[in-house]
């Protein structure tokens, strides 16, 4: 988000924003300060305005925002990991496999487990390729992947699945 903008910027009611979003500091991976900064930044409030509001420096607000975003990404990664770990459908895709073979492997495993996956073959290949990053090059799977499908049909992809 750009820090350029309005000079007459007002700060929304942070307590109301957090209440409406259901923020609970007891169960969140974010500190209250991180949640405040994220809530304001998501409403395009400039870091300098937030710094004035919180009585701190813009550099500190930038640091708080970066830490908050890193915590959110770690939480997402953790949820994806647990979803894959506990998924009723688990398919190991060895290095050297053809990406085009993955949908059939997943569909067969889903049929066997009685789980419906709501993805077409091209969509499933895109999900796997996007989630695997550089572990997929063109059609080739370069590193072993683990594809899990949750009971509600969500596809989770993990790299380095040896220990899962």
Coordinates of C-alpha atoms in Angstrom, one line a residue:
X1 CA 0.0 0.0 0.0
X2 CA 1.2 3.4 -0.8
X3 CA 2.0 5.8 2.0
X4 CA 1.2 8.8 -0.3
X5 CA -2.2 10.3 0.0
X6 CA -4.5 12.6 1.9
X7 CA -3.3 15.3 4.3
X8 CA -6.7 15.6 6.0
X9 CA -6.8 11.9 6.8
X10 CA -8.9 10.8 9.8
X11 CA -8.4 7.6 11.6
X12 CA -11.4 5.3 11.8
X13 CA -12.5 4.0 15.2
X14 CA -10.0 1.1 15.7
X15 CA -11.9 -0.5 18.5
X16 CA -15.0 -0.7 16.3
X17 CA -13.0 -2.1 13.4
X18 CA -11.6 -4.8 15.5
X19 CA -14.9 -5.6 17.2
X20 CA -16.7 -5.9 13.8
X21 CA -13.9 -8.2 12.5
X22 CA -14.1 -10.4 15.6
X23 CA -10.6 -9.8 16.8
X24 CA -9.8 -11.7 20.0
X25 CA -6.3 -11.1 21.4
X26 CA -6.6 -14.3 23.5
X27 CA -6.9 -16.5 20.4
X28 CA -5.2 -14.4 17.7
X29 CA -1.6 -14.9 16.4
X30 CA -1.6 -11.1 16.2
X31 CA -0.9 -8.7 19.1
X32 CA -3.5 -6.0 19.5
X33 CA -1.1 -3.4 18.1
X34 CA -0.5 -5.5 15.0
X35 CA -4.3 -5.9 14.5
X36 CA -4.8 -2.2 14.9
X37 CA -2.1 -1.4 12.3
X38 CA -3.4 -4.0 9.9
X39 CA -7.0 -2.8 10.3
X40 CA -6.0 0.8 9.5
X41 CA -3.7 -0.1 6.7
X42 CA -6.4 -2.2 5.1
X43 CA -8.5 1.0 5.0
X44 CA -5.7 2.8 3.3
X45 CA -4.7 4.9 6.3
X46 CA -1.1 6.1 5.8
X47 CA 1.7 4.8 8.1
X48 CA 2.5 8.4 9.1
X49 CA -1.1 9.0 10.2
X50 CA -1.1 5.7 12.1
X51 CA 2.2 6.7 13.8
X52 CA 0.7 10.0 14.9
X53 CA -2.4 8.3 16.2
X54 CA -0.4 5.6 18.1
X55 CA 2.2 8.0 19.3
X56 CA 5.1 6.3 17.6
X57 CA 7.3 6.6 14.6
X58 CA 6.4 5.7 11.0
X59 CA 9.3 3.3 11.0
X60 CA 7.9 1.5 14.0
X61 CA 4.5 1.3 12.3
X62 CA 6.2 -0.2 9.2
X63 CA 7.9 -2.8 11.4
X64 CA 4.7 -3.6 13.2
X65 CA 2.9 -4.0 9.9
X66 CA 5.6 -6.3 8.5
X67 CA 5.6 -8.5 11.6
X68 CA 1.8 -8.7 11.4
X69 CA 1.8 -9.7 7.8
X70 CA 4.5 -12.3 8.5
X71 CA 2.4 -13.7 11.4
X72 CA -0.7 -13.9 9.2
X73 CA 1.3 -15.8 6.5
X74 CA 2.7 -18.2 9.2
X75 CA -0.9 -18.8 10.4
X76 CA -2.1 -19.5 6.9
X77 CA 0.8 -21.9 6.4
X78 CA 0.0 -23.7 9.6
X79 CA -3.6 -24.2 8.6
X80 CA -2.6 -25.5 5.2
X81 CA -0.2 -27.9 6.9
X82 CA -2.8 -29.2 9.3
X83 CA -5.4 -29.5 6.6
X84 CA -2.9 -31.6 4.5
X85 CA -1.9 -33.7 7.5
X86 CA -5.4 -34.6 8.5
X87 CA -6.9 -34.8 5.0
X88 CA -8.7 -38.1 4.3
X89 CA -7.1 -38.1 0.9
X90 CA -3.4 -38.0 0.7
X91 CA -1.4 -38.5 -2.6
X92 CA 2.3 -38.6 -2.7
X93 CA 3.6 -37.3 -6.1
X94 CA 7.2 -38.4 -6.6
X95 CA 9.8 -36.2 -8.2
X96 CA 10.0 -36.8 -11.9
X97 CA 6.2 -37.2 -12.3
X98 CA 4.3 -35.5 -15.0
X99 CA 1.9 -32.8 -13.8
X100 CA -0.7 -34.0 -16.2
X101 CA -0.8 -37.3 -14.3
X102 CA -1.6 -35.7 -11.0
X103 CA -5.4 -35.1 -11.5
X104 CA -6.1 -38.8 -12.2
X105 CA -4.1 -39.8 -9.1
X106 CA -6.0 -37.4 -7.0
X107 CA -9.4 -38.3 -8.5
X108 CA -8.7 -42.0 -8.0
X109 CA -7.7 -41.5 -4.4
X110 CA -10.8 -39.3 -3.8
X111 CA -13.1 -42.0 -5.4
X112 CA -11.5 -44.6 -3.1
X113 CA -12.1 -42.4 0.0
X114 CA -15.5 -41.2 -1.0
X115 CA -14.4 -37.6 -1.1
X116 CA -15.6 -35.2 -3.8
X117 CA -13.0 -32.8 -5.2
X118 CA -14.7 -29.8 -7.0
X119 CA -11.8 -29.0 -9.4
X120 CA -11.5 -29.8 -13.1
X121 CA -8.2 -31.4 -14.2
X122 CA -6.8 -28.1 -15.5
X123 CA -7.8 -26.3 -12.3
X124 CA -6.3 -29.0 -10.2
X125 CA -3.0 -28.8 -12.1
X126 CA -2.9 -25.1 -11.7
X127 CA -3.5 -25.4 -7.9
X128 CA -0.7 -27.9 -7.6
X129 CA 1.6 -25.9 -9.8
X130 CA 0.9 -22.6 -8.1
X131 CA 1.2 -24.1 -4.6
X132 CA 4.4 -26.0 -5.4
X133 CA 6.2 -23.0 -6.8
X134 CA 9.6 -23.9 -8.3
X135 CA 9.0 -27.6 -7.4
X136 CA 7.1 -27.8 -10.7
X137 CA 8.8 -26.8 -13.9
X138 CA 6.6 -26.9 -16.9
X139 CA 5.0 -30.3 -16.7
X140 CA 7.7 -31.9 -14.5
X141 CA 7.4 -32.3 -10.8
X142 CA 11.0 -31.5 -9.6
X143 CA 10.5 -32.3 -5.9
X144 CA 8.3 -34.8 -4.2
X145 CA 4.8 -33.3 -3.4
X146 CA 2.1 -34.3 -1.1
X147 CA -1.5 -33.5 -2.3
X148 CA -4.2 -33.7 0.3
X149 CA -7.9 -33.3 -0.2
X150 CA -10.0 -32.3 2.8
X151 CA -13.4 -33.9 3.5
X152 CA -15.0 -30.8 2.1
X153 CA -13.0 -31.0 -1.1
X154 CA -10.3 -28.4 -0.5
X155 CA -7.0 -29.2 -2.1
X156 CA -3.8 -28.7 -0.1
X157 CA -0.3 -29.1 -1.6
X158 CA 2.9 -29.5 0.4
X159 CA 6.5 -29.8 -0.7
X160 CA 8.9 -32.2 1.0
X161 CA 6.2 -34.5 2.2
X162 CA 8.6 -37.2 3.4
X163 CA 7.7 -36.7 7.1
X164 CA 3.9 -36.3 6.6

